[in-house]
Short mmCIF file of C-alpha atoms and ligand atoms in Angstrom, two decimals:
data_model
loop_
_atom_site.label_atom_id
_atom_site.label_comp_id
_atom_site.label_asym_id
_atom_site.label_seq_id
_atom_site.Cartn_x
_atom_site.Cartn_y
_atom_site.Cartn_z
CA UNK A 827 0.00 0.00 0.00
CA UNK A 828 1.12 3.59 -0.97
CA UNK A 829 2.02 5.48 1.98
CA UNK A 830 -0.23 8.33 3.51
CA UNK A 831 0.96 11.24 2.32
CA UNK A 832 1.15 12.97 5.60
CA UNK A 833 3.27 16.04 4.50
CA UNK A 834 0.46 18.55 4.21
CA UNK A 835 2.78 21.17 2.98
CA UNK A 836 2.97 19.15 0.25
CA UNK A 837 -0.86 19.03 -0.27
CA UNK A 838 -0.81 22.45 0.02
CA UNK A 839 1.54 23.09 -2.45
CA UNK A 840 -0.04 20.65 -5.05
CA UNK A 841 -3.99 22.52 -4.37
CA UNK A 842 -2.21 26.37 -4.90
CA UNK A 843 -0.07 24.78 -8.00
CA UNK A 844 -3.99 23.65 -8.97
CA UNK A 845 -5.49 26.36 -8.44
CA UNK A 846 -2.92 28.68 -10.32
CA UNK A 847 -2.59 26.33 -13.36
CA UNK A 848 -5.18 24.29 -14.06
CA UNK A 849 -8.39 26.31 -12.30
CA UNK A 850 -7.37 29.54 -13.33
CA UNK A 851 -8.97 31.00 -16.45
CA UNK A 852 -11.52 28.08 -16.44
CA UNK A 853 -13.10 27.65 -12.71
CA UNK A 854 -12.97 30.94 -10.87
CA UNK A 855 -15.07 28.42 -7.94
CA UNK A 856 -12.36 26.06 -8.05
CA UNK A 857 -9.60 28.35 -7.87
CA UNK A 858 -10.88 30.11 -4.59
CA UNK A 859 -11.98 26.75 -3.23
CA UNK A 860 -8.35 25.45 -3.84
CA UNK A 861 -6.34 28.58 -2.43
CA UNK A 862 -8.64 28.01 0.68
CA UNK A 863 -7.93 24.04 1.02
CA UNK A 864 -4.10 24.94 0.37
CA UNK A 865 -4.31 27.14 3.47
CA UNK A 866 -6.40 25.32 5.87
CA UNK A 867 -4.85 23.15 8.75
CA UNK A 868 -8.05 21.12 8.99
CA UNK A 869 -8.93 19.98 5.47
CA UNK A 870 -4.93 19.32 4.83
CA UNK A 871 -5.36 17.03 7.97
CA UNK A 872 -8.33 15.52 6.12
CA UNK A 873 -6.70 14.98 2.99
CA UNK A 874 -3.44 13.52 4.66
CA UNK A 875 -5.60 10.37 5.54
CA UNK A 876 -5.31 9.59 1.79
CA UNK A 877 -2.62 7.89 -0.04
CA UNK A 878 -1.37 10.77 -2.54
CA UNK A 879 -3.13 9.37 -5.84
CA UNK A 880 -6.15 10.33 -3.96
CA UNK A 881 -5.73 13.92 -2.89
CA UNK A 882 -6.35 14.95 -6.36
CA UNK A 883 -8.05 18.25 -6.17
CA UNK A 884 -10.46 17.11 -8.84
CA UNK A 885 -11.36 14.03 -6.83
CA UNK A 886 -11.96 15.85 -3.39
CA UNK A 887 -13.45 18.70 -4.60
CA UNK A 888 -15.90 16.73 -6.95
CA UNK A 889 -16.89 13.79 -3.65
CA UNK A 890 -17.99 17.28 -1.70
CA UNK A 891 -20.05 18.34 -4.54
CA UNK A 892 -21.55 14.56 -5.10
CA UNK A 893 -22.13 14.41 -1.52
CA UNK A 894 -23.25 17.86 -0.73
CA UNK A 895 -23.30 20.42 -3.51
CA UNK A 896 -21.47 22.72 -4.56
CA UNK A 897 -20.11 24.89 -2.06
CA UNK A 898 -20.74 28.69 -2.80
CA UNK A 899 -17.60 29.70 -0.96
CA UNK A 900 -14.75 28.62 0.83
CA UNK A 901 -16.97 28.85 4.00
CA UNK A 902 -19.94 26.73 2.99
CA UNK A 903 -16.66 23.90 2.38
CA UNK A 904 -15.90 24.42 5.47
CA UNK A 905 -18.93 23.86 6.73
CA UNK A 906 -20.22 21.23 4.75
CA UNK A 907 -16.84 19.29 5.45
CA UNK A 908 -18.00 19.56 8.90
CA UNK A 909 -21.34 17.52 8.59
CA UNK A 910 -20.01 15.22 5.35
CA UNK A 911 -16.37 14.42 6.04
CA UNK A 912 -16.67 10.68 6.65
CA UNK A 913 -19.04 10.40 3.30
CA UNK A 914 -17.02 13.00 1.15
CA UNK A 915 -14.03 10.37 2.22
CA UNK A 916 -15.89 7.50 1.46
CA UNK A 917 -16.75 9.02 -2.08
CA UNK A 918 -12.88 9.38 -2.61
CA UNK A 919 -12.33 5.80 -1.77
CA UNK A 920 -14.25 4.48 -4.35
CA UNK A 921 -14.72 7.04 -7.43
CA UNK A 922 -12.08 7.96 -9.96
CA UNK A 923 -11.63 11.11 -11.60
CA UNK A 924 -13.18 9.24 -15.07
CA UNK A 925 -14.78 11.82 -17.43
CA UNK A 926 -16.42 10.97 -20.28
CA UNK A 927 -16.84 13.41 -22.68
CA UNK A 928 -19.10 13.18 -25.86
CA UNK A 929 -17.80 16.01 -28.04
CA UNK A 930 -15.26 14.34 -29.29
CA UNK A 931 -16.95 12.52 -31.06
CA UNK A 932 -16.91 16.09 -33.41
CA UNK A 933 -13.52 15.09 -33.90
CA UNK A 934 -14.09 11.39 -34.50
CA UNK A 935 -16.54 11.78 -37.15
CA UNK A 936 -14.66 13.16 -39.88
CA UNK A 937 -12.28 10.10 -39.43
CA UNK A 938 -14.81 7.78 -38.59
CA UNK A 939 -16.92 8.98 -42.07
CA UNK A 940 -13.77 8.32 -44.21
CA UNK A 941 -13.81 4.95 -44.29
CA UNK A 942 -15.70 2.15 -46.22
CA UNK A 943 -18.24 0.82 -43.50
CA UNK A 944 -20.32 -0.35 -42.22
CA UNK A 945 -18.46 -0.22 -38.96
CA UNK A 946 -18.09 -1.99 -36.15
CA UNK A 947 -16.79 0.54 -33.32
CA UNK A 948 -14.85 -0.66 -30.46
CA UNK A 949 -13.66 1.66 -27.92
CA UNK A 950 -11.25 1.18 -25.33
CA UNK A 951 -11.28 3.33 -22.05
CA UNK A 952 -15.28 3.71 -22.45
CA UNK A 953 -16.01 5.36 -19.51
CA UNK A 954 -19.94 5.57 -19.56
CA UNK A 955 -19.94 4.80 -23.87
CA UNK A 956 -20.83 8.42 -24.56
CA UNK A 957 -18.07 8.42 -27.57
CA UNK A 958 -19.71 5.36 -28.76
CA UNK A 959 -22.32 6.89 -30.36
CA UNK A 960 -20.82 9.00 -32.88
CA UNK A 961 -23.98 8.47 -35.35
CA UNK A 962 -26.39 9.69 -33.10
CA UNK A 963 -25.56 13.02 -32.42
CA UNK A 964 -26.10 16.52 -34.15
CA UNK A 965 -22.94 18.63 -35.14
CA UNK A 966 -22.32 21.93 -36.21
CA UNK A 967 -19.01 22.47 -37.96
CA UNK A 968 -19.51 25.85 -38.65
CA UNK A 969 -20.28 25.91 -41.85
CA UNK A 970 -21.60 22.71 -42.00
CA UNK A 971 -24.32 20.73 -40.13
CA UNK A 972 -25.27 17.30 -39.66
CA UNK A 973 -28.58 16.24 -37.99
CA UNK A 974 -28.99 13.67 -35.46
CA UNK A 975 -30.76 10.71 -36.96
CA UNK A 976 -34.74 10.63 -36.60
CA UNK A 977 -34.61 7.99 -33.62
CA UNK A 978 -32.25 10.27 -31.35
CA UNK A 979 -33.39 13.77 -32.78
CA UNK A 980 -35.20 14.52 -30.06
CA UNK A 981 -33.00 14.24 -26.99
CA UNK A 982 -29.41 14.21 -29.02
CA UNK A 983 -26.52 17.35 -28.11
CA UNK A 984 -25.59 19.39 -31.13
CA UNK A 985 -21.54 19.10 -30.95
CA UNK A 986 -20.07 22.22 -31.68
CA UNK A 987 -16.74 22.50 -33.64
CA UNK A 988 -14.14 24.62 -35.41
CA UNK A 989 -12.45 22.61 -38.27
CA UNK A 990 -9.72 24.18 -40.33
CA UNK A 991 -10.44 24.79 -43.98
CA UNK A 992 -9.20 21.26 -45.09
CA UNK A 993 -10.30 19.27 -42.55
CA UNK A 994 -12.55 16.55 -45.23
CA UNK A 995 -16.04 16.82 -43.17
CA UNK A 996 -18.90 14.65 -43.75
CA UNK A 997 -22.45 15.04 -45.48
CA UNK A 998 -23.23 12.23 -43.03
CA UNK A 999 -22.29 10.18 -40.09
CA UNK A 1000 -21.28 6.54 -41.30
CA UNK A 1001 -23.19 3.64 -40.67
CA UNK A 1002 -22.71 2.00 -37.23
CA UNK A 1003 -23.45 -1.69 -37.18
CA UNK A 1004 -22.40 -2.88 -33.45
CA UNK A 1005 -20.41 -0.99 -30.97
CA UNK A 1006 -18.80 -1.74 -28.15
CA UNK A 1007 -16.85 -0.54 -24.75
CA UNK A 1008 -14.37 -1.64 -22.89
CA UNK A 1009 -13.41 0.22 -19.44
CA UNK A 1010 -11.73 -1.02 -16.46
CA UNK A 1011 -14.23 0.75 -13.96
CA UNK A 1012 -17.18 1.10 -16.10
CA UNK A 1013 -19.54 3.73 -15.46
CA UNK A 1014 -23.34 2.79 -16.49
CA UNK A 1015 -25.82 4.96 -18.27
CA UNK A 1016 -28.66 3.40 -16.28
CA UNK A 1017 -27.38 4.14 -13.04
CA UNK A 1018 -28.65 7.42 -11.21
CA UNK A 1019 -25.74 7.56 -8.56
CA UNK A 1020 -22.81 6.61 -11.79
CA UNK A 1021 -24.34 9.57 -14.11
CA UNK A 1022 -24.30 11.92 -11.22
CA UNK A 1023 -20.84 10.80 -10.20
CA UNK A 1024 -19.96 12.20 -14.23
CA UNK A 1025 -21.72 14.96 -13.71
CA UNK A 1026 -20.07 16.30 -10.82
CA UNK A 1027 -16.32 15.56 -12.70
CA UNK A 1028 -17.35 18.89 -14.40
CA UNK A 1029 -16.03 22.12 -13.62
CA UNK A 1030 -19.02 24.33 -11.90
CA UNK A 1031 -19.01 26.94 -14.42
CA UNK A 1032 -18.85 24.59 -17.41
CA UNK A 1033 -22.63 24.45 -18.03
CA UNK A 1034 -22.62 24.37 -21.96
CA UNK A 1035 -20.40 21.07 -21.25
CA UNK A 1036 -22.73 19.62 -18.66
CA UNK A 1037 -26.17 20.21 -21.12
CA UNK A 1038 -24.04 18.28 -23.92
CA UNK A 1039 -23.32 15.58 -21.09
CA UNK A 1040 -26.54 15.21 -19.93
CA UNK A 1041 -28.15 15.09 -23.23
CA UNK A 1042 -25.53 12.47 -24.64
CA UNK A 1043 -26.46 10.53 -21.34
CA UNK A 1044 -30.39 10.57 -23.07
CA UNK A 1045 -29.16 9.28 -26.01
CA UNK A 1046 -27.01 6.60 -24.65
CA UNK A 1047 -30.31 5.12 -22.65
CA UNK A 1048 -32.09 4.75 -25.56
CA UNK A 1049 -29.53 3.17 -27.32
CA UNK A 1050 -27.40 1.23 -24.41
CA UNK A 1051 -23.77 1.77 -25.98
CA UNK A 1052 -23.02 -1.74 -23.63
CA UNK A 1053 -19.57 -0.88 -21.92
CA UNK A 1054 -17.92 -3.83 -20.41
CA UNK A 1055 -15.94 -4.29 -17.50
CA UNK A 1056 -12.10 -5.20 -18.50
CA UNK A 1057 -8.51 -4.19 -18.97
CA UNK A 1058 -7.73 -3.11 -22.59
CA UNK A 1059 -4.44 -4.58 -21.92
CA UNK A 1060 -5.69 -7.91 -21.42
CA UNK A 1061 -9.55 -8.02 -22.99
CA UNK A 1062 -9.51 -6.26 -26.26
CA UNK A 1063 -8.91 -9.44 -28.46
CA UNK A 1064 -11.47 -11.32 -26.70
CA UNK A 1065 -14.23 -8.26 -26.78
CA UNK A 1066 -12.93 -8.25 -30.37
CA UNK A 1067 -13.79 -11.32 -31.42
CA UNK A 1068 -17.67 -10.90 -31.09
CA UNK A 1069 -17.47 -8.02 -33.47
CA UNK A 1070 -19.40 -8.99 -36.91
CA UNK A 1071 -16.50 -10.44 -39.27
CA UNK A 1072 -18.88 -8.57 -42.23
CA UNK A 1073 -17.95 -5.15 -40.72
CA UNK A 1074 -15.15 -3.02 -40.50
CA UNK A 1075 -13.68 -3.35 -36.64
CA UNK A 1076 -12.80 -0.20 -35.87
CA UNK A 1077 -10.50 0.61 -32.41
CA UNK A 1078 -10.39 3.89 -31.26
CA UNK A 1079 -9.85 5.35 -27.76
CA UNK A 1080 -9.49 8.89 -26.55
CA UNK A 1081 -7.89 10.41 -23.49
CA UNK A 1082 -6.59 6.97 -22.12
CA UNK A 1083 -3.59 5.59 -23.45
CA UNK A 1084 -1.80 8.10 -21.06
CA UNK A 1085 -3.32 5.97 -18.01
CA UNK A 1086 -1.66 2.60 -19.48
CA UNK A 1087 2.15 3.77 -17.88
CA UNK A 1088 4.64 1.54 -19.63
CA UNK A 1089 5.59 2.48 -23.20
CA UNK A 1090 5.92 -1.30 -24.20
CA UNK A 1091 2.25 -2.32 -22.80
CA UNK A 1092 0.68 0.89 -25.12
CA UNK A 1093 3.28 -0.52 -28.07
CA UNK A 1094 1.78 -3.99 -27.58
CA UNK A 1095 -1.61 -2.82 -27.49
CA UNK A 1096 -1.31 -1.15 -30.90
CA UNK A 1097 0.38 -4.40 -31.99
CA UNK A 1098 -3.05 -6.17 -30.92
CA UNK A 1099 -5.46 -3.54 -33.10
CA UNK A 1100 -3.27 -4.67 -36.57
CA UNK A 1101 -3.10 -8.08 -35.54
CA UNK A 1102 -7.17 -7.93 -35.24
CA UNK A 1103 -6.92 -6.35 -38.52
CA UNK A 1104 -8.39 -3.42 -37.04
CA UNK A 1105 -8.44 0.01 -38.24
CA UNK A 1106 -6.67 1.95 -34.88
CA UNK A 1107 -7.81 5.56 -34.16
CA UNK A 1108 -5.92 6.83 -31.46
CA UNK A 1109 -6.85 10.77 -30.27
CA UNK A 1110 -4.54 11.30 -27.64
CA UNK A 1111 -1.74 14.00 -26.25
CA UNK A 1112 1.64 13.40 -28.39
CA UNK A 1113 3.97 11.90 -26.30
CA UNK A 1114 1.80 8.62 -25.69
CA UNK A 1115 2.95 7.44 -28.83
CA UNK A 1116 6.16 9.47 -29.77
CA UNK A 1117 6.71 7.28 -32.78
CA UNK A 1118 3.63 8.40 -34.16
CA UNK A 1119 4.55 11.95 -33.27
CA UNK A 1120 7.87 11.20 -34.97
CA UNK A 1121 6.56 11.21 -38.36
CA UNK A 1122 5.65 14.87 -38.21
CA UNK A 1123 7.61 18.15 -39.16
CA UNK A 1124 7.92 20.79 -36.53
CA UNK A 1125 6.51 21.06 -32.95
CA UNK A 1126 3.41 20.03 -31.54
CA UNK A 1127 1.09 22.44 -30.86
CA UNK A 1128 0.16 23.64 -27.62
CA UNK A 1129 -2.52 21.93 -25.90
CA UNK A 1130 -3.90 19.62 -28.46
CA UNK A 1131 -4.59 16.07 -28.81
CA UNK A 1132 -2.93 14.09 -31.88
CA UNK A 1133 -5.15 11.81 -33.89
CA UNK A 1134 -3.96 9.39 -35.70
CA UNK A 1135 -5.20 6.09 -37.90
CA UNK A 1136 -3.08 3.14 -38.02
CA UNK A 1137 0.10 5.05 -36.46
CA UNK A 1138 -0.49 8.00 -38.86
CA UNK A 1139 -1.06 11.36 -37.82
CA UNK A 1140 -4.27 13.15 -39.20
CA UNK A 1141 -5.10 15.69 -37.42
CA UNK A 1142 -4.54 18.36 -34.21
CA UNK A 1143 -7.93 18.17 -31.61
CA UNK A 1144 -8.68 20.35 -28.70
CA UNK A 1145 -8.97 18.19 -25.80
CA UNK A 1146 -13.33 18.10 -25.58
CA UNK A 1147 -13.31 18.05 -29.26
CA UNK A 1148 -14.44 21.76 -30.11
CA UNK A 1149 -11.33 22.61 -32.33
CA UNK A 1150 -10.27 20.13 -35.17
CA UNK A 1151 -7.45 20.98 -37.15
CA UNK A 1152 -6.47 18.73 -40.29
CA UNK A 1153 -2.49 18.23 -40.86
C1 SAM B 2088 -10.21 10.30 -19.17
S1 SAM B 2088 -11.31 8.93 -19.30
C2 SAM B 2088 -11.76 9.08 -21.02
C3 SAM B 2088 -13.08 8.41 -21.32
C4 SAM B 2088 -13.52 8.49 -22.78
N1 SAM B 2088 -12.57 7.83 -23.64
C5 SAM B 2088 -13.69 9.92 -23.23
O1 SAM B 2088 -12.89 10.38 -24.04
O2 SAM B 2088 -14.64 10.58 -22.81
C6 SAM B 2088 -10.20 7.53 -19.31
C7 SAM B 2088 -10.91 6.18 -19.16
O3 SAM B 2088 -9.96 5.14 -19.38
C8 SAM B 2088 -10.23 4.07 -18.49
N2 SAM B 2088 -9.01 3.24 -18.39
C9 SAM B 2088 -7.81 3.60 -17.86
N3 SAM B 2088 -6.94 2.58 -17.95
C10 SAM B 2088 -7.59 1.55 -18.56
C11 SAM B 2088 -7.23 0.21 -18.92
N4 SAM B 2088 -6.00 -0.27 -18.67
N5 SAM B 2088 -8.15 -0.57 -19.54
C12 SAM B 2088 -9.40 -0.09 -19.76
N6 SAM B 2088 -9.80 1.16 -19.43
C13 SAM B 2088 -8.92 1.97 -18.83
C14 SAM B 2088 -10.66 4.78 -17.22
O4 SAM B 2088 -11.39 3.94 -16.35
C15 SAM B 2088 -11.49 5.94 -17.79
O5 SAM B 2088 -12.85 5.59 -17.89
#
């Protein structure tokens, strides 16, 4: 077991470095809340019970909100860590700081349409599914729109994105003929207390991003994206194998191939999508596969996923999906 951290200058130091560089600019309610933690004897004590994995500022200050709401201030914190410490604690034993995050699936499509189909989609790091569902949603590309099919019209989130000029977008989504998640702490669509666990992973002030959520979450009840529990390390050829052999598999993950820590297990996980004879989509920040970053000229840009198909870079994303830019 990982040892307690029980340095709570430490803590301190990582909730101001929090508040200062991540907060900042993007969660004024965050930032304040953080600067207050960072500087207060009692809820440094509190978070010194934890090993240091789990002193995330994300995770603590999400468990308050799950357990209590969101605090208006740094004294309603104070004093709702007074009533709620043991459940807010309890909350940060057994949630992760998973988000799922259906817009970028704006950045998906445009890959996703390319390709002779029909498709078989299989994502790894799932979360909830929500990036399963890339043919059910609504998008505006500026220019460009793309309804939501008839059967998911009604409830579906419009995805927002800017696409550079070249960027080859679609007249329609491709056809989706089995899908498929895989997630090593699945979160499920049909469960109050999982959705509101998501829900809380976003920032306070990010309501255009919690509408998109919610309404994704409506989509993905009608249409039960079916997320399985297992390690893509270990499960994917078996999850694999019950694709339909008359469809394209498709393999695609965003935002997780940074959690897998050992460059030879995400290496030998590539190695699995060609040996499926899967097409690999991988939308992820460049250095989790540097010999896919290798084949490009000049820096990376700041702040931006790489996407790539088969080991190929295609194209620069913003992190939620709401910039696409084609290389
Ligand atoms: C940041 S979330 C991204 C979720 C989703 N791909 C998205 O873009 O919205 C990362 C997800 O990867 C999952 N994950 C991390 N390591 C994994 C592994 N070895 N096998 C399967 N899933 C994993 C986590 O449980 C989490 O749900």
């Amino acid at each position: 077991m990982e040892n307690p951290g029980s340095d709570t200058e430490l803590i301190a130091e990582r909730y101001r470095r929090f508040a200062e560089h991540e907060a900042r600019g993007s969660s004024p309610l965050y930032q304040d809340l953080s600067h207050h933690v960072a500087g207060s004897p009692g809820l440094l004590a509190f978070l010194a019970q934890f090993p240091s994995a789990l002193q995330q500022p994300n995770l603590f200050l999400a468990a308050v909100r799950h357990v209590a709401g969101t605090p208006r201030d740094p004294a309603d914190l104070d004093a709702m860590m007074v009533r709620h410490a043991e459940d807010v604690a309890r909350t940060m034993r057994v949630r992760r700081t998973q988000t799922n995050e259906p817009g970028r699936c704006a950045s998906l499509l445009p890959l996703l349409a390319a390709l002779p189909g029909p498709l078989a989609l299989l994502e790894v790091g799932a979360s909830a599914g929500l990036c399963l569902l890339p043919d059910l949603y609504g998008y505006d590309y500026g220019g460009l729109t793309i309804d939501a099919p008839e059967r998911t019209r009604a409830v579906a989130p419009v995805l927002r994105c800017q696409a550079s000029a070249e960027t080859p977008l679609p007249r329609r989504p491709p056809q989706v003929v089995w899908r498929a998640g895989l997630d090593i702490n699945p979160l499920a669509v049909e469960s109050t207390s999982d959705m509101a666990w998501l829900e809380t992973l976003v920032w306070p002030e990010q309501v255009g991003r919690l509408e998109r959520l919610r309404a994704a979450v409506e989509v993905a009840r009608l249409v039960s994206p079916g997320v399985r529990s297992g390690d893509l390390r270990r499960d994917l050829t078996a999850l694999a194998a019950t694709a339909p052999a008359d469809a394209r598999l498709v393999i695609f993950h965003t935002a997780v191939l940074g959690y897998v820590e050992a460059q030879s297990e995400r290496d030998a996980f590539a190695a699995t999508t060609a040996e499926l004879g899967a097409t690999w989509i991988s939308s992820e920040w460049p250095d989790v596969f540097p010999q896919t970053a290798a084949k490009l000229v000049g820096p990376a840009p700041a702040g931006l996923f790489l996407m790539s198909v088969d080991g190929v870079p295609v194209a620069w994303t913003a992190p939620h999906g709401q910039v696409l830019v084609w290389i």
